[in-house]
Coordinates of C-alpha atoms and ligand atoms in Angstrom, one line a residue:
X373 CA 18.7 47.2 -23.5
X374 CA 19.6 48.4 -19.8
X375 CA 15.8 49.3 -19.9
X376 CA 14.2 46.2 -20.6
X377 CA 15.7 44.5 -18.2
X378 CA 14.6 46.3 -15.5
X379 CA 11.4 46.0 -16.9
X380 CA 11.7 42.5 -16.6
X381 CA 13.0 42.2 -13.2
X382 CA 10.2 44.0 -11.6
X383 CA 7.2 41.9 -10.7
X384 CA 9.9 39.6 -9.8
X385 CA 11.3 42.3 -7.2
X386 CA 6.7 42.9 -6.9
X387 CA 6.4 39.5 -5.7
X388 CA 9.1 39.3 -2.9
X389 CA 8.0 42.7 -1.8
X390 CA 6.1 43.1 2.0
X391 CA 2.3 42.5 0.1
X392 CA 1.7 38.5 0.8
X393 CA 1.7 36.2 -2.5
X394 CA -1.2 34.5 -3.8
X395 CA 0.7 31.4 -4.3
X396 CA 2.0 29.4 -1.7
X397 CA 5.5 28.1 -1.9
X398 CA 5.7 24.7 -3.7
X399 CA 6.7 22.9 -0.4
X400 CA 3.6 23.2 0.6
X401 CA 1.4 22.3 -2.6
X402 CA 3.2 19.6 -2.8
X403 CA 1.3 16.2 -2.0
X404 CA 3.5 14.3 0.0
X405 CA 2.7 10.7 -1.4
X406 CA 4.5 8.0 0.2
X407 CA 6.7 6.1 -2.1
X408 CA 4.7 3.2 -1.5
X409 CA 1.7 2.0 0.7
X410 CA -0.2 -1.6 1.0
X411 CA -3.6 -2.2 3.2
X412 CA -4.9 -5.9 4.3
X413 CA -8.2 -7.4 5.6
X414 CA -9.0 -10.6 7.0
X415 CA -12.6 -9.9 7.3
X416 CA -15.5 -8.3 8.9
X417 CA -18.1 -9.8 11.3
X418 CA -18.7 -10.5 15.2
X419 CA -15.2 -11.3 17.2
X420 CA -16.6 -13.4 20.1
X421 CA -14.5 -12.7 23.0
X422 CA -15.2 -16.2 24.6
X423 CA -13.6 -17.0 20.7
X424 CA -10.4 -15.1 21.1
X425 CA -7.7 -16.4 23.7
X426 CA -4.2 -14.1 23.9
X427 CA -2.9 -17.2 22.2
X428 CA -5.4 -17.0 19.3
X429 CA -5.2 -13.1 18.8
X430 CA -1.2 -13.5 18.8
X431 CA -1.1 -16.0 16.2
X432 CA -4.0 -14.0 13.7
X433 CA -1.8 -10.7 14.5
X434 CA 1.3 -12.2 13.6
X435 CA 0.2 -13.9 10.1
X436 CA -1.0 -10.4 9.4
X437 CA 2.5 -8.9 10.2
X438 CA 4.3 -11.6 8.0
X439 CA 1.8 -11.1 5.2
X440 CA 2.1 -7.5 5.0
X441 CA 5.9 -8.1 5.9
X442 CA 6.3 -10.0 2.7
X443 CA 4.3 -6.7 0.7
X444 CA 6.5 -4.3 1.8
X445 CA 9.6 -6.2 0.7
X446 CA 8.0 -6.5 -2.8
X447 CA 6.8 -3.0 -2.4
X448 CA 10.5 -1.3 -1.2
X449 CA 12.5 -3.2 -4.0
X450 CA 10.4 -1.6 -6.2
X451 CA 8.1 -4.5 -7.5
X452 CA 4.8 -4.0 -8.5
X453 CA 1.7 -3.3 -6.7
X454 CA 0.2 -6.6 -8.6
X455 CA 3.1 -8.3 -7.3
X456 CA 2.9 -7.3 -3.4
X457 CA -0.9 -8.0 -3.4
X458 CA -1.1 -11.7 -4.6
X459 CA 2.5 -12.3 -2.4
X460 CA 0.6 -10.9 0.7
X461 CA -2.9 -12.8 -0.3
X462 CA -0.6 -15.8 -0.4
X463 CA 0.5 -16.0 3.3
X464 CA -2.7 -15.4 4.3
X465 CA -4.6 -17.8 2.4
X466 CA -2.0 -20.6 3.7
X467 CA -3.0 -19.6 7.3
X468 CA -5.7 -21.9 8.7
X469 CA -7.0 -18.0 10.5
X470 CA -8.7 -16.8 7.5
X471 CA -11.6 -17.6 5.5
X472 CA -9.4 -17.7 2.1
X473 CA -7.5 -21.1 0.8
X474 CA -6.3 -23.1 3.9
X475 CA -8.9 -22.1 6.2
X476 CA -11.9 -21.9 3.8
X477 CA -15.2 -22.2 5.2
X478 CA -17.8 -25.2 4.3
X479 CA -20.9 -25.1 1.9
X480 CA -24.0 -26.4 3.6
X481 CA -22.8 -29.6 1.5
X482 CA -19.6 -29.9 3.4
X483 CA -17.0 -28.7 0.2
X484 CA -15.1 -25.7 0.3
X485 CA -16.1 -23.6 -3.0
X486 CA -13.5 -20.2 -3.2
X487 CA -14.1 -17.3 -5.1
X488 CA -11.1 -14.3 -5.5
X489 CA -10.5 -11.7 -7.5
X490 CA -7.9 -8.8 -8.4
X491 CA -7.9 -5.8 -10.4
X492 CA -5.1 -3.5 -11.5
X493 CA -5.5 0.0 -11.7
X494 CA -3.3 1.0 -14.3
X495 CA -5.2 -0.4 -17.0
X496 CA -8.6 -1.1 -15.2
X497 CA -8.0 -5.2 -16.2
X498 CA -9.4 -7.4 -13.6
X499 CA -9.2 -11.2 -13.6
X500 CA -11.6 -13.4 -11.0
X501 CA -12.7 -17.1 -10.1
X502 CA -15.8 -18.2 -8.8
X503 CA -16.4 -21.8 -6.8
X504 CA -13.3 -23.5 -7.3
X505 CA -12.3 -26.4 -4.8
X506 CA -8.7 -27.6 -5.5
X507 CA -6.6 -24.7 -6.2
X508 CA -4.3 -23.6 -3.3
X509 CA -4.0 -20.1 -3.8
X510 CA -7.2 -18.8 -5.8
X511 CA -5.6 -15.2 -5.8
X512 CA -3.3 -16.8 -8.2
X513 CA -5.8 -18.3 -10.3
X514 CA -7.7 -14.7 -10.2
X515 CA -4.2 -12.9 -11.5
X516 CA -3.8 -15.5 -14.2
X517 CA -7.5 -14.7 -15.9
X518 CA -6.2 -11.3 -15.6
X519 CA -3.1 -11.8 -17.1
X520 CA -3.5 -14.8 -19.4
X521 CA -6.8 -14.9 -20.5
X522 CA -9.2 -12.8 -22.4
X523 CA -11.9 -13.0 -19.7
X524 CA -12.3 -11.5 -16.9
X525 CA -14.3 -14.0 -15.1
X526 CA -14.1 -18.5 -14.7
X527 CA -16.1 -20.2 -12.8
X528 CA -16.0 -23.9 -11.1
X529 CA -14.3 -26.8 -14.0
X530 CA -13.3 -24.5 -16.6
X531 CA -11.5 -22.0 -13.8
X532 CA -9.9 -25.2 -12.5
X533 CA -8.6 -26.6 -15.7
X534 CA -7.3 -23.2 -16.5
X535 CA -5.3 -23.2 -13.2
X536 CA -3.9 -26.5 -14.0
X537 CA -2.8 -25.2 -17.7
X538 CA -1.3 -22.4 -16.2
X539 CA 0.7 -24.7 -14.0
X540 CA -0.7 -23.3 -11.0
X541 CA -0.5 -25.5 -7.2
X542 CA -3.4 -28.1 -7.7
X543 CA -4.3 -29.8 -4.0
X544 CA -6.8 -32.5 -3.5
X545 CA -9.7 -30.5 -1.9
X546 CA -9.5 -32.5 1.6
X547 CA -6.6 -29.6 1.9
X548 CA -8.8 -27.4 2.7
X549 CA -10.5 -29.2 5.6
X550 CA -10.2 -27.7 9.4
X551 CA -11.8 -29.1 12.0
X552 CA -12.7 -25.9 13.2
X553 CA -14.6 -24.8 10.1
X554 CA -16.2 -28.3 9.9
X555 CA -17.4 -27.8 13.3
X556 CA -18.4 -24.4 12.4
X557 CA -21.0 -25.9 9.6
X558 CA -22.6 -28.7 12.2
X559 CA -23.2 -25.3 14.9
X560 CA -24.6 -23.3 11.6
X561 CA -26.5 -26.6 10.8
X562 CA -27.7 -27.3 14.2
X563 CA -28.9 -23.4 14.6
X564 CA -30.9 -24.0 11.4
X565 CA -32.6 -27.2 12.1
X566 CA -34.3 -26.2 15.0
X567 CA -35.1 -22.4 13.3
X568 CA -36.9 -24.7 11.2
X569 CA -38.4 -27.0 13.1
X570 CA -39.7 -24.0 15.5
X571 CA -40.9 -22.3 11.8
X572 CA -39.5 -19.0 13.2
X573 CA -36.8 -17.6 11.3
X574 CA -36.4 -18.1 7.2
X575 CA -34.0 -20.5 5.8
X576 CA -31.9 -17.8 4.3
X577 CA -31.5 -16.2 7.3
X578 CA -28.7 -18.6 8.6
X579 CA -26.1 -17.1 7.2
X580 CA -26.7 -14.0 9.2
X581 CA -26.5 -16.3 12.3
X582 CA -23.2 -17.7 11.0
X583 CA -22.0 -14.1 10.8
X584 CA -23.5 -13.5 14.4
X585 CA -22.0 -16.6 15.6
X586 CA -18.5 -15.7 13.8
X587 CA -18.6 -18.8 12.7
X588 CA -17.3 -17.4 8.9
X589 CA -14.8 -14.7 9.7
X590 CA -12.0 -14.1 7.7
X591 CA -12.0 -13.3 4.6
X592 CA -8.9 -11.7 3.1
X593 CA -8.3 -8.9 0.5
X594 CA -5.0 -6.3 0.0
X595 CA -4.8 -3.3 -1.8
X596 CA -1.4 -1.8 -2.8
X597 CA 0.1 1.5 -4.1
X598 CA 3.7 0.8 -5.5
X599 CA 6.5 3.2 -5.9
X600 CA 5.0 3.9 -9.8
X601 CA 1.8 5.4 -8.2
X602 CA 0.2 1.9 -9.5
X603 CA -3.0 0.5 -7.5
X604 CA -3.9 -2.7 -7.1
X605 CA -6.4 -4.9 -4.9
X606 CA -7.2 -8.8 -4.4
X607 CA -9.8 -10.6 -2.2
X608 CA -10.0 -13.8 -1.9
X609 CA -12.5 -16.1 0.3
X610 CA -14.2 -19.1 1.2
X611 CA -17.7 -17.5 0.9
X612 CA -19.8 -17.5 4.0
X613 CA -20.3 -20.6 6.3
X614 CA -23.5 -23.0 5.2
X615 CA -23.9 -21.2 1.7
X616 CA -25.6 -23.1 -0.9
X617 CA -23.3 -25.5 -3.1
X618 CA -22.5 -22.6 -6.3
X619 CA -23.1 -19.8 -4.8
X620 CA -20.9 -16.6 -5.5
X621 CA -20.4 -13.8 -3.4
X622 CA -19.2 -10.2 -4.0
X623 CA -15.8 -10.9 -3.4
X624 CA -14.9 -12.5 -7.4
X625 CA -17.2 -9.9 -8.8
X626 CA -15.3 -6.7 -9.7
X627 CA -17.3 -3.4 -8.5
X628 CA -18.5 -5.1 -6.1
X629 CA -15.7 -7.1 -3.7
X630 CA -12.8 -5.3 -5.6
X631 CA -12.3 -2.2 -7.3
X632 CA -8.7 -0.7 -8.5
X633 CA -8.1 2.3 -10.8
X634 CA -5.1 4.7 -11.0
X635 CA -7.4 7.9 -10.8
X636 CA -9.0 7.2 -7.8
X637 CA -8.0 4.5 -5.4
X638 CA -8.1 0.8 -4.6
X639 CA -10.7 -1.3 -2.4
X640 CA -11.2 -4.6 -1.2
X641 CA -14.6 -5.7 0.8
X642 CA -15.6 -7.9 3.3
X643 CA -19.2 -8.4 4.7
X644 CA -22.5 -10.2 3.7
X645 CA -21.7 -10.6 -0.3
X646 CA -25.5 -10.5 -1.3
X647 CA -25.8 -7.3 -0.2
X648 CA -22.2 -5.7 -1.4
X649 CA -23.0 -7.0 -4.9
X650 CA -26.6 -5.3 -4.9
X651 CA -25.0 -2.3 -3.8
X652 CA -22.3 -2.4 -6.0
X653 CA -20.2 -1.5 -3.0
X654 CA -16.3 -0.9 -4.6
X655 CA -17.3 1.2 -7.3
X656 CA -19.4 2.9 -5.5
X657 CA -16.8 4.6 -3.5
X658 CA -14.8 5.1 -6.4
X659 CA -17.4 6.9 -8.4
X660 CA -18.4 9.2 -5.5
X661 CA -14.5 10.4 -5.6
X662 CA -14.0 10.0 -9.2
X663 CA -17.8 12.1 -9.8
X664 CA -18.5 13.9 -6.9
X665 CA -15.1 15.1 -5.7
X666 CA -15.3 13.1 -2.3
X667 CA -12.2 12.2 -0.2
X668 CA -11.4 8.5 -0.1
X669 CA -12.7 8.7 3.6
X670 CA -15.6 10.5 3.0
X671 CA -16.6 8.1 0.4
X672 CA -15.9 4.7 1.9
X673 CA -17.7 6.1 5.2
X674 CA -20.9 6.9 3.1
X675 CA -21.1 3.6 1.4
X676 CA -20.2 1.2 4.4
X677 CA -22.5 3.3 7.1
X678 CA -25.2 5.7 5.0
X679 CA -26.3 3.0 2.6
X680 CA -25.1 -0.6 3.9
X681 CA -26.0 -0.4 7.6
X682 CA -29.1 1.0 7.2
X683 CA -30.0 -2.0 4.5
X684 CA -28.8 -4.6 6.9
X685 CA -25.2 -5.2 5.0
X686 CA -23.0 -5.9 7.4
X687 CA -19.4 -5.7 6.8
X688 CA -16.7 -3.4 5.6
X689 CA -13.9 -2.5 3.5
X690 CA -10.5 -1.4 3.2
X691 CA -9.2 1.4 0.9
X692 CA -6.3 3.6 -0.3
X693 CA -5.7 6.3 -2.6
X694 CA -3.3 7.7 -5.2
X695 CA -2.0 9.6 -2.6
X696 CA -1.8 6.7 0.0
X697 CA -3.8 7.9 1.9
X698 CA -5.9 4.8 3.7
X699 CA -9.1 4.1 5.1
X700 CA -10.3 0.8 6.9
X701 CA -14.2 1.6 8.1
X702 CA -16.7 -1.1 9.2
X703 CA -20.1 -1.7 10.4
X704 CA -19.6 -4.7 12.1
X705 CA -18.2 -5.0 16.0
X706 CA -14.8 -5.5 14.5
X707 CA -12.4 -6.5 11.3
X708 CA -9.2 -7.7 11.1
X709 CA -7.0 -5.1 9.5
X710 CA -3.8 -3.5 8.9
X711 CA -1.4 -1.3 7.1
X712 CA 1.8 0.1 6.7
X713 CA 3.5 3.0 4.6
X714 CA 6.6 3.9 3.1
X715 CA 7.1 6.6 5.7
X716 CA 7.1 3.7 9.2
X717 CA 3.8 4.3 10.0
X718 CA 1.9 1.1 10.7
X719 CA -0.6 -0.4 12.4
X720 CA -3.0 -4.0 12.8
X721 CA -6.2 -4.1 14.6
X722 CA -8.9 -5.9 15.4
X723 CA -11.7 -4.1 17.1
X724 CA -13.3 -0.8 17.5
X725 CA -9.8 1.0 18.3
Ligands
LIG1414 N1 -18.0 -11.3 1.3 C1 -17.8 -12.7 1.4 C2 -18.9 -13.4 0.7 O1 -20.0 -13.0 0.9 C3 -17.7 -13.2 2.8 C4 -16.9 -12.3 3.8 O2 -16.3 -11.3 3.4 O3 -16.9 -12.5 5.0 O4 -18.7 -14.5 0.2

């Protein structure tokens, strides 16, 4: 009896011996996750410096801070990452600053047609809404095809009518009139007139100039890890200044504008949506993790800079893991963007910084 039990102390007494163990101590394998972690965008494009006064930039930073503000209190109380993204997406579509609800940009027919999605990554359900004009938070309309339909997608009437069954906040479209975005339109009109008229550039070159111009900035998205390791993402936008009357960009179209599953990470784009939809930009990045073993950096920088920029996209995208681990590259002179963690660290920027 004596005897096996010295037997079976030994490779204990072996492995805290001088010789170095294989296995380091679990401190160290151990992934330090933060309990919780949330990422915003308010798009990608050309800031014009002659655009931004210290008044301007202090007002766009601070709607960031209170969205992300109003995350984190969802987030910390334990609420889910569904919850945090549409509460977030909500302050920032009622800012006049971004592209999304309030401060939606203009069709070259003078409406405002929205388009959001969201995705959650527990169950890889997604709900979106393409071209609708008099719901006041489109998120909201994107989380209830999610939730309470058996689509995934609704487009123009029938997305509206389904808003107002699901008793969500119905405006009369003037709502979303700024004279800043109108005014946008009549430069983007202008530019195009006499591109035409001199027969140098192609109609559907204009919205590049809008982008150039800034004259569309701002679309929105979030992406949120809660404290139950759920992901989920939202984007939500106006489209892109002087787009034709129905047209739909990447941003309601999941794989595309938004991607969210559990075993990889969550994303939320922003750019030239003709050219994140052809290259399938959010599921891209998740496949190169999910399939070829990439980091969540290493795949959100190949898609935004190895396969956009060289195609002419323009724009970028903002990420984070199942580890919370976040990434917010772009291709463009700048995007608004910010993030905080569970563990303080935070940050909102603008530019190149
Ligand atoms: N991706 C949006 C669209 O093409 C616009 C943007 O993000 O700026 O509709």
């Amino acid at each position: 009896m004596r005897y096996y039990f010295i037997l079976l102390l030994l490779p204990l007494f072996a492995c805290n011996g001088s010789a170095p163990t294989e296995t380091p101590p679990a401190e160290e394998t151990k992934i330090d996750r933060p309990e919780y972690a949330l990422v915003i965008h308010g798009g990608a494009g050309t800031i014009l410096k002659e655009n931004m006064t210290d008044e301007r930039a202090a007002a766009i930073r601070n709607a960031m801070e209170t969205a992300m503000q109003k995350g984190e209190e969802v987030l910390s109380s334990g609420g889910s990452a569904a919850e945090a993204v549409e509460q977030t997406i909500w302050l920032l579509e009622d800012s006049p600053y971004f592209n999304a609800g309030k401060g939606a940009v203009f069709t070259s027919n003078g409406t405002n047609e929205m388009d959001a999605s969201f995705m959650t990554g527990h169950d890889l359900n997604a709900g979106a809404v393409g071209g609708i004009t008099n719901v006041k938070h489109p998120i909201s309309a994107a989380r209830a095809v999610l939730e309470k339909s058996e689509h995934v997608m609704l487009s123009g009437k029938g997305a509206e009518q389904f808003a107002e069954e699901q008793e969500l906040e119905i405006v009369d479209p003037r709502y979303f009139y700024t004279e800043e975005r109108y005014q946008s339109l009549q430069r983007v009109r202008a530019k195009e007139e006499a591109a035409m008229e001199a027969e140098k550039v192609r109609q559907s070159s204009t919205l590049l100039h809008a982008r150039e111009l800034d004259e569309k900035y701002g679309t929105v998205g979030c992406v949120a890890l809660d404290k139950n390791g759920n992901i989920a993402a939202g984007t939500s936008t106006g489209g892109m200044t002087n787009k034709r009357y129905n047209r739909i960009g990447d941003s309601p179209i999941i794989g595309a504008g938004t991607y969210a599953n559990n075993a990889t990470c969550g994303i939320s784009c922003t750019g030239h949506g003709e050219f994140f939809i052809r290259y399938a930009v959010a599921h891209d990045v998740h496949a190169r993790m999910a399939y070829g073993s990439l980091s969540l950096k290493e795949a959100a920088d190949q898609v935004i800079f190895d396969e956009l920029k060289p195609a002419g996209g323009t724009g970028g995208l903002i990420a984070l893991d199942k580890n919370g681990n976040i990434t917010m590259p772009f291709n463009t002179p700048g995007m608004y963007r910010g993030f905080l963690k569970s563990t303080g660290e935070k940050g909102i920027f603008f530019y190149e910084d």
